[in-house]
């Protein structure tokens, strides 16, 4: 199915059939939170099905620099937390690599820790907006210095005593919400965060699991300062954002059937399923259950004729990371798909409106850029050609799937970016296409 050449990238050849049973790696958002909360809690936290992707390893490394001891064997992690009151000033900067979640969640916790820390990351992280977190944290009393008045990394934070806040976020962002709630743990009084639409609520659910009362009502989450975390057993469900590549591949392949086991089914994340169902996909949900406050299920996908749909509003935060692969699906669906209200895509690992539109167009798609999304007119099959991940993990995997479904295949550079969230992506593709 593919040939790997380090210099020229890889060649993805078209396939007709995909068949098999797979398990995608642990959820990235939940793995970050399990490690971070384990490091903040008192006692031993044991995590199973942890995602050993580069982003979550960055979170573990940052914990280590703050004096938290842990051990990892593949996807199993033990964290020996002593409470975040025991965190120590690191002797060097914290490098979050490519991980926005690591940067923003740590800023929230460190805002109330009585020492100074400098956080930075790769060139993508250094160009992503941090003011959305640093401004409300400064309002709570945190002292933060950084490029452009503390809006871009590298950022230096000097923890201080904090005051609770009633924050109305202009964007639906779980990273912003989580950072403010985590700072609220150390603040005097109550902290509430209200967002325009509900973003993923893993922080609220998992904090409750760690013994912290968080009250959620519609798009508002509330926390009382002073609560302590107690260690937990966390079993991480498979990442629906990683499963999405196989949902689209299994829907648009000519033949075969895929069973994807143990996929996270939190409704703040299942927008991709709702979108694919609206497009006519044949995806069945089996063996639904809930563990550690997070629902999960097996997903069975078979080929189907997809058609275009309109997506916007509250649906967008529920599928924001899946837009690149959804655009691949739309490019081969019957009719027009319009994605709006998704300007947030411009501040992800790349400007995903621009990179998705340019990338798909060069593979033969009929696609137009909109200021807050894109419009795609489906054709029967993508032609194929050359594609680059631009260092963005979700583009790398979306272009690989596009190649498998195309007429002529895709020469893809930068597939190694997939390791950020899905280190075994290519071997799983190999298993179901051979
Ligand atoms: C994440 C939240 C989302 C998402 C990111 C992971 C999280 O980002 O795109 O991949 O784990 O909280 P925003 O908070 O910027 O919307």
Coordinates of C-alpha atoms and ligand atoms in Angstrom, one line a residue:
X1 CA 0.0 0.0 0.0
X2 CA 2.9 2.4 0.7
X3 CA 6.6 2.7 0.1
X4 CA 8.7 4.7 2.6
X5 CA 11.6 6.9 1.4
X6 CA 12.9 9.2 4.1
X7 CA 14.0 11.9 1.6
X8 CA 11.1 11.8 -0.8
X9 CA 8.4 11.0 1.7
X10 CA 6.1 8.1 1.2
X11 CA 4.0 6.9 -1.7
X12 CA 0.4 6.0 -0.8
X13 CA -1.2 3.7 -3.4
X14 CA -4.9 3.4 -4.0
X15 CA -6.8 0.5 -2.5
X16 CA -10.3 -1.0 -3.2
X17 CA -11.0 -2.8 0.0
X18 CA -10.4 -2.3 3.7
X19 CA -11.1 -5.1 6.1
X20 CA -10.5 -5.9 9.8
X21 CA -10.8 -5.2 13.5
X22 CA -8.7 -2.4 14.9
X23 CA -8.2 -0.4 18.1
X24 CA -7.1 3.2 17.8
X25 CA -4.8 4.7 20.4
X26 CA -6.0 6.3 23.6
X27 CA -7.7 9.7 23.5
X28 CA -5.2 12.6 23.4
X29 CA -7.3 15.1 25.4
X30 CA -8.1 12.5 28.1
X31 CA -4.5 11.2 28.3
X32 CA -3.1 14.8 28.9
X33 CA -5.7 15.4 31.7
X34 CA -5.1 12.0 33.3
X35 CA -1.3 12.7 33.5
X36 CA -1.7 16.3 34.7
X37 CA -4.4 15.6 37.3
X38 CA -2.4 12.6 38.5
X39 CA 0.6 14.9 39.0
X40 CA -1.6 17.4 40.9
X41 CA -3.3 14.7 43.1
X42 CA -2.0 13.1 46.3
X43 CA -1.4 9.3 45.9
X44 CA -0.7 7.0 43.0
X45 CA -2.7 7.5 39.8
X46 CA -2.6 4.5 37.4
X47 CA -3.5 5.2 33.8
X48 CA -4.2 2.5 31.2
X49 CA -4.4 3.0 27.4
X50 CA -2.5 6.2 27.8
X51 CA -1.6 7.7 24.4
X52 CA 2.2 7.5 23.9
X53 CA 2.1 10.2 21.2
X54 CA 4.6 13.0 21.2
X55 CA 2.1 15.6 22.7
X56 CA 1.2 13.5 25.7
X57 CA 4.9 12.6 26.3
X58 CA 5.5 16.4 26.4
X59 CA 3.0 16.6 29.3
X60 CA 4.8 13.8 31.2
X61 CA 8.2 15.5 30.6
X62 CA 6.9 18.9 32.0
X63 CA 5.6 17.1 35.1
X64 CA 9.0 15.5 35.6
X65 CA 10.7 18.9 35.4
X66 CA 8.3 20.1 38.1
X67 CA 9.4 17.3 40.4
X68 CA 6.6 14.8 39.8
X69 CA 7.7 11.2 39.7
X70 CA 6.2 8.8 37.2
X71 CA 6.9 5.6 35.3
X72 CA 5.6 4.6 31.9
X73 CA 5.6 1.2 30.3
X74 CA 4.1 1.6 26.7
X75 CA 0.5 2.6 27.3
X76 CA 0.5 2.2 31.1
X77 CA 1.5 5.0 33.4
X78 CA 1.9 5.3 37.1
X79 CA 2.1 8.8 38.6
X80 CA 3.3 9.2 42.2
X81 CA 1.6 12.5 43.0
X82 CA 2.3 14.4 46.2
X83 CA -0.2 17.2 45.5
X84 CA 0.6 20.2 43.4
X85 CA 1.5 22.2 46.5
X86 CA 4.7 20.1 46.4
X87 CA 5.7 21.1 42.8
X88 CA 9.1 22.7 42.6
X89 CA 10.5 25.4 40.4
X90 CA 12.1 23.8 37.4
X91 CA 15.8 24.4 36.7
X92 CA 15.1 24.9 33.0
X93 CA 12.4 25.9 30.6
X94 CA 9.4 23.6 30.0
X95 CA 9.2 22.6 26.3
X96 CA 5.7 21.6 25.3
X97 CA 6.8 20.6 21.7
X98 CA 3.8 20.9 19.4
X99 CA 1.2 20.6 22.2
X100 CA -1.3 23.5 22.7
X101 CA -3.1 21.5 25.4
X102 CA 0.1 21.1 27.4
X103 CA 0.9 24.8 27.2
X104 CA -2.5 26.1 28.1
X105 CA -3.4 23.7 30.8
X106 CA 0.0 24.0 32.6
X107 CA -0.4 27.8 32.4
X108 CA -3.6 27.5 34.4
X109 CA -2.1 25.3 37.1
X110 CA 1.2 27.3 37.3
X111 CA -0.7 30.6 37.7
X112 CA -1.2 29.7 41.4
X113 CA 2.2 28.0 42.1
X114 CA 4.6 30.2 44.1
X115 CA 7.6 30.1 41.6
X116 CA 8.6 31.1 38.2
X117 CA 8.5 29.0 35.0
X118 CA 9.2 29.7 31.3
X119 CA 7.2 27.7 28.8
X120 CA 7.9 27.4 25.1
X121 CA 7.4 25.0 22.2
X122 CA 8.0 24.5 18.5
X123 CA 7.5 27.2 15.8
X124 CA 3.8 26.3 15.5
X125 CA 3.2 26.7 19.2
X126 CA 5.1 30.0 19.2
X127 CA 2.7 31.4 16.6
X128 CA -0.5 30.2 18.3
X129 CA -2.6 32.7 20.4
X130 CA -2.0 32.4 24.1
X131 CA -3.6 35.7 25.1
X132 CA -7.0 33.9 25.2
X133 CA -5.5 32.2 28.4
X134 CA -3.0 34.7 29.7
X135 CA -5.4 37.7 29.7
X136 CA -8.0 36.0 32.0
X137 CA -5.2 34.5 34.1
X138 CA -3.7 38.0 34.5
X139 CA -7.1 39.3 35.5
X140 CA -7.2 36.6 38.3
X141 CA -3.8 37.9 39.5
X142 CA -1.2 35.8 37.7
X143 CA 2.0 37.5 36.5
X144 CA 2.8 36.6 33.0
X145 CA 5.4 38.0 30.6
X146 CA 5.9 37.0 27.0
X147 CA 6.1 38.2 23.4
X148 CA 3.6 40.8 22.4
X149 CA 2.6 41.6 26.0
X150 CA 2.2 38.0 27.0
X151 CA 0.2 36.8 24.1
X152 CA 2.7 34.5 22.5
X153 CA 5.2 32.0 23.8
X154 CA 7.9 31.8 25.1
X155 CA 5.9 32.8 28.2
X156 CA 7.2 33.3 31.8
X157 CA 4.7 32.9 34.5
X158 CA 5.3 33.8 38.1
X159 CA 2.6 32.2 40.2
X160 CA 0.8 34.4 42.7
X161 CA -2.3 34.4 44.9
X162 CA -5.4 34.4 42.7
X163 CA -8.9 35.7 42.8
X164 CA -11.8 33.7 41.3
X165 CA -13.3 35.1 38.1
X166 CA -16.6 35.0 36.2
X167 CA -15.2 34.6 32.7
X168 CA -17.1 34.7 29.5
X169 CA -14.9 33.2 26.8
X170 CA -15.3 34.7 23.3
X171 CA -14.3 31.2 21.9
X172 CA -15.6 27.7 22.6
X173 CA -12.3 26.3 23.6
X174 CA -11.7 23.4 26.1
X175 CA -8.1 24.5 26.6
X176 CA -9.2 28.0 27.7
X177 CA -12.0 26.6 29.9
X178 CA -9.6 24.1 31.5
X179 CA -6.8 26.6 32.1
X180 CA -9.2 29.0 33.9
X181 CA -10.9 26.2 35.9
X182 CA -7.5 24.8 37.0
X183 CA -6.4 28.3 38.1
X184 CA -9.7 28.5 39.9
X185 CA -8.7 25.6 42.1
X186 CA -6.0 27.8 43.7
X187 CA -8.1 31.0 43.7
X188 CA -10.1 32.6 46.4
X189 CA -13.8 32.1 46.0
X190 CA -15.7 30.8 43.0
X191 CA -14.5 30.6 39.3
X192 CA -17.0 30.2 36.5
X193 CA -16.3 29.9 32.8
X194 CA -19.1 30.4 30.2
X195 CA -18.5 29.7 26.5
X196 CA -20.6 30.5 23.4
X197 CA -21.0 26.7 22.7
X198 CA -20.1 23.8 24.9
X199 CA -16.5 22.5 24.1
X200 CA -15.2 19.1 25.1
X201 CA -15.9 18.6 28.8
X202 CA -13.2 16.0 29.8
X203 CA -11.7 18.4 32.4
X204 CA -15.1 18.7 34.2
X205 CA -15.7 15.0 34.1
X206 CA -12.3 13.9 35.2
X207 CA -11.9 16.5 38.0
X208 CA -15.1 15.0 39.5
X209 CA -13.5 11.6 39.2
X210 CA -10.5 13.0 41.2
X211 CA -12.9 14.2 43.9
X212 CA -13.3 17.9 42.9
X213 CA -16.9 19.1 42.7
X214 CA -17.4 20.9 39.4
X215 CA -20.9 22.1 38.5
X216 CA -21.8 22.2 34.9
X217 CA -25.0 23.9 33.6
X218 CA -25.5 24.4 29.9
X219 CA -22.3 26.2 28.6
X220 CA -21.1 27.2 32.1
X221 CA -18.7 25.3 34.4
X222 CA -18.2 26.4 38.0
X223 CA -15.5 25.4 40.5
X224 CA -14.8 26.5 44.2
X225 CA -11.3 27.4 45.2
X226 CA -9.4 25.2 47.6
X227 CA -10.5 21.7 46.5
X228 CA -7.8 18.9 46.6
X229 CA -7.4 16.1 44.0
X230 CA -7.1 12.5 45.2
X231 CA -5.4 9.9 43.0
X232 CA -7.4 7.7 40.6
X233 CA -7.5 4.7 38.3
X234 CA -8.1 6.1 34.8
X235 CA -8.8 3.9 31.8
X236 CA -8.5 6.1 28.6
X237 CA -11.0 5.3 25.8
X238 CA -9.8 5.2 22.1
X239 CA -9.5 8.6 20.5
X240 CA -12.6 9.4 18.2
X241 CA -10.4 11.9 16.5
X242 CA -8.0 9.1 15.4
X243 CA -11.0 6.8 14.6
X244 CA -12.3 9.4 12.3
X245 CA -9.7 8.6 9.7
X246 CA -10.9 5.0 9.6
X247 CA -14.6 6.0 9.6
X248 CA -14.0 8.0 6.4
X249 CA -11.8 5.3 4.9
X250 CA -14.3 2.6 5.6
X251 CA -17.2 4.7 4.3
X252 CA -15.6 5.6 1.0
X253 CA -13.7 2.4 0.2
X254 CA -15.4 0.2 -2.5
X255 CA -15.5 -2.9 -0.4
X256 CA -15.0 -4.4 3.1
X257 CA -15.9 -3.7 6.7
X258 CA -14.0 -2.2 9.6
X259 CA -14.7 -2.7 13.3
X260 CA -13.1 -0.1 15.5
X261 CA -13.1 -1.1 19.2
X262 CA -13.4 1.0 22.3
X263 CA -13.9 4.5 20.8
X264 CA -14.7 7.4 23.2
X265 CA -18.3 8.5 22.7
X266 CA -18.5 11.7 24.8
X267 CA -21.2 13.8 23.0
X268 CA -18.9 16.9 23.1
X269 CA -16.7 14.9 20.7
X270 CA -19.1 12.9 18.5
X271 CA -19.9 15.6 16.0
X272 CA -17.9 13.6 13.3
X273 CA -20.4 10.7 13.7
X274 CA -23.4 13.0 13.5
X275 CA -21.9 14.6 10.4
X276 CA -21.1 11.3 8.7
X277 CA -24.6 9.9 9.5
X278 CA -26.2 13.1 8.0
X279 CA -24.0 12.4 4.9
X280 CA -25.5 8.9 4.6
X281 CA -22.7 6.8 6.2
X282 CA -23.3 3.3 7.4
X283 CA -21.8 3.3 10.9
X284 CA -23.2 1.1 13.7
X285 CA -22.6 1.7 17.4
X286 CA -22.1 -1.5 19.4
X287 CA -21.4 -2.5 23.0
X288 CA -21.9 1.0 24.5
X289 CA -20.6 1.4 28.1
X290 CA -19.3 4.0 30.5
X291 CA -16.0 3.9 32.5
X292 CA -14.3 6.6 34.4
X293 CA -17.1 9.0 33.5
X294 CA -16.4 8.7 29.8
X295 CA -18.8 6.7 27.5
X296 CA -17.2 4.4 24.9
X297 CA -18.4 1.9 22.2
X298 CA -17.3 -0.2 19.2
X299 CA -18.0 1.3 15.7
X300 CA -18.7 -0.8 12.7
X301 CA -18.3 0.9 9.3
X302 CA -19.3 -0.2 5.8
X303 CA -19.1 1.5 2.4
X304 CA -21.9 3.9 1.6
X305 CA -22.7 6.7 -0.9
X306 CA -22.2 10.0 0.9
X307 CA -23.8 13.3 0.1
X308 CA -23.0 16.9 1.0
X309 CA -24.3 18.7 4.1
X310 CA -24.1 22.1 5.8
X311 CA -22.2 22.3 9.1
X312 CA -21.9 25.2 11.5
X313 CA -22.8 26.5 15.0
X314 CA -22.7 24.2 18.0
X315 CA -21.6 21.3 15.8
X316 CA -18.2 22.9 15.1
X317 CA -16.6 22.5 18.6
X318 CA -17.8 18.9 18.5
X319 CA -15.8 18.0 15.4
X320 CA -13.2 20.8 15.2
X321 CA -10.2 18.4 15.0
X322 CA -11.9 16.2 12.4
X323 CA -12.4 18.9 9.7
X324 CA -9.4 17.9 7.6
X325 CA -10.7 14.3 7.2
X326 CA -14.3 15.4 6.9
X327 CA -13.2 17.6 4.0
X328 CA -11.7 14.5 2.4
X329 CA -15.1 12.8 2.8
X330 CA -16.9 15.8 1.4
X331 CA -14.6 16.0 -1.6
X332 CA -16.0 12.6 -2.8
X333 CA -19.6 13.0 -1.6
X334 CA -22.4 13.8 -3.9
X335 CA -23.3 17.5 -3.9
X336 CA -22.1 20.5 -1.9
X337 CA -20.7 20.6 1.6
X338 CA -20.4 23.9 3.4
X339 CA -18.5 24.3 6.7
X340 CA -19.0 27.6 8.5
X341 CA -18.4 29.2 11.9
X342 CA -15.0 27.4 12.0
X343 CA -12.5 30.3 12.1
X344 CA -10.8 28.5 15.0
X345 CA -9.3 26.3 12.4
X346 CA -7.0 29.1 11.5
X347 CA -5.2 28.9 14.8
X348 CA -4.6 25.1 15.1
X349 CA -1.3 23.4 14.4
X350 CA -1.5 25.0 11.0
X351 CA -4.1 27.4 9.5
X352 CA -6.3 24.4 8.7
X353 CA -8.6 26.4 6.4
X354 CA -5.8 27.4 4.2
X355 CA -3.8 24.1 4.4
X356 CA -6.8 21.9 3.9
X357 CA -8.1 23.9 0.9
X358 CA -4.7 24.1 -0.8
X359 CA -3.9 20.5 -0.1
X360 CA -7.2 19.0 -1.3
X361 CA -7.3 21.3 -4.4
X362 CA -3.9 20.0 -5.4
X363 CA -5.3 16.4 -5.2
X364 CA -8.1 17.3 -7.6
X365 CA -10.9 18.5 -5.3
X366 CA -13.3 21.3 -6.1
X367 CA -12.9 23.4 -2.9
X368 CA -13.2 27.1 -2.1
X369 CA -11.8 28.9 1.0
X370 CA -14.3 30.9 3.1
X371 CA -13.2 33.3 5.9
X372 CA -14.6 30.9 8.5
X373 CA -14.6 27.6 6.7
X374 CA -14.8 26.1 3.3
X375 CA -17.2 24.9 0.5
X376 CA -16.6 21.7 -1.3
X377 CA -18.4 20.3 -4.3
X378 CA -18.0 16.6 -4.4
X379 CA -16.5 14.7 -7.4
X380 CA -16.7 11.0 -7.9
X381 CA -13.0 10.4 -7.0
X382 CA -9.9 12.5 -6.1
X383 CA -7.2 12.3 -8.7
X384 CA -4.2 12.2 -6.3
X385 CA -0.8 13.8 -6.7
X386 CA 1.6 15.5 -4.2
X387 CA 0.8 16.5 -0.6
X388 CA 2.6 17.8 2.4
X389 CA 1.6 17.6 6.1
X390 CA 3.2 21.0 6.8
X391 CA 4.2 19.3 10.1
X392 CA 0.5 19.0 11.1
X393 CA -0.4 15.5 12.3
X394 CA -4.1 15.6 11.3
X395 CA -3.2 16.7 7.7
X396 CA -0.6 13.9 7.4
X397 CA -3.2 11.3 8.1
X398 CA -6.0 13.0 6.1
X399 CA -3.7 13.0 3.0
X400 CA -2.8 9.4 3.6
X401 CA -6.5 8.4 3.6
X402 CA -7.1 10.7 0.5
X403 CA -4.3 8.8 -1.3
X404 CA -5.8 5.4 -0.5
X405 CA -9.1 6.5 -1.9
X406 CA -7.7 8.4 -5.0
X407 CA -7.3 7.2 -8.6
X408 CA -3.5 7.7 -8.8
X409 CA -2.3 7.7 -5.2
X410 CA -0.5 10.4 -3.3
X411 CA 3.2 11.2 -2.7
X412 CA 3.2 12.5 0.8
X413 CA 5.9 14.3 2.7
X414 CA 5.9 14.8 6.5
X415 CA 4.0 11.7 7.5
X416 CA 6.2 11.5 10.6
X417 CA 4.0 14.3 12.1
X418 CA 1.3 11.6 12.7
X419 CA 3.4 10.6 15.8
X420 CA 2.0 13.6 17.7
X421 CA -1.3 11.7 18.2
X422 CA -1.1 8.4 16.4
X423 CA 2.3 6.7 16.4
X424 CA 1.2 3.5 14.8
X425 CA -1.0 5.0 12.1
X426 CA 0.8 3.5 9.1
X427 CA 1.0 0.0 10.5
X428 CA -2.7 0.0 11.2
X429 CA -3.4 1.2 7.7
X430 CA -1.1 -1.7 6.5
X431 CA -3.1 -4.2 8.5
X432 CA -6.5 -3.4 7.0
X433 CA -5.4 -2.9 3.4
X434 CA -3.4 -6.1 2.9
Ligands
LIG1 C1 -8.2 20.2 23.1 C2 -9.1 21.2 22.7 C3 -9.3 21.7 21.4 C4 -8.7 20.7 20.4 C5 -7.4 20.2 20.7 C6 -7.4 19.5 22.1 C7 -8.1 19.8 24.5 O1 -8.6 22.9 21.2 O2 -8.7 21.3 19.1 O3 -6.9 19.3 19.8 O4 -7.6 18.7 24.8 O5 -8.6 20.6 25.4 P1 -9.2 24.4 21.6 O6 -9.3 24.4 23.1 O7 -8.2 25.4 21.2 O8 -10.5 24.5 20.9

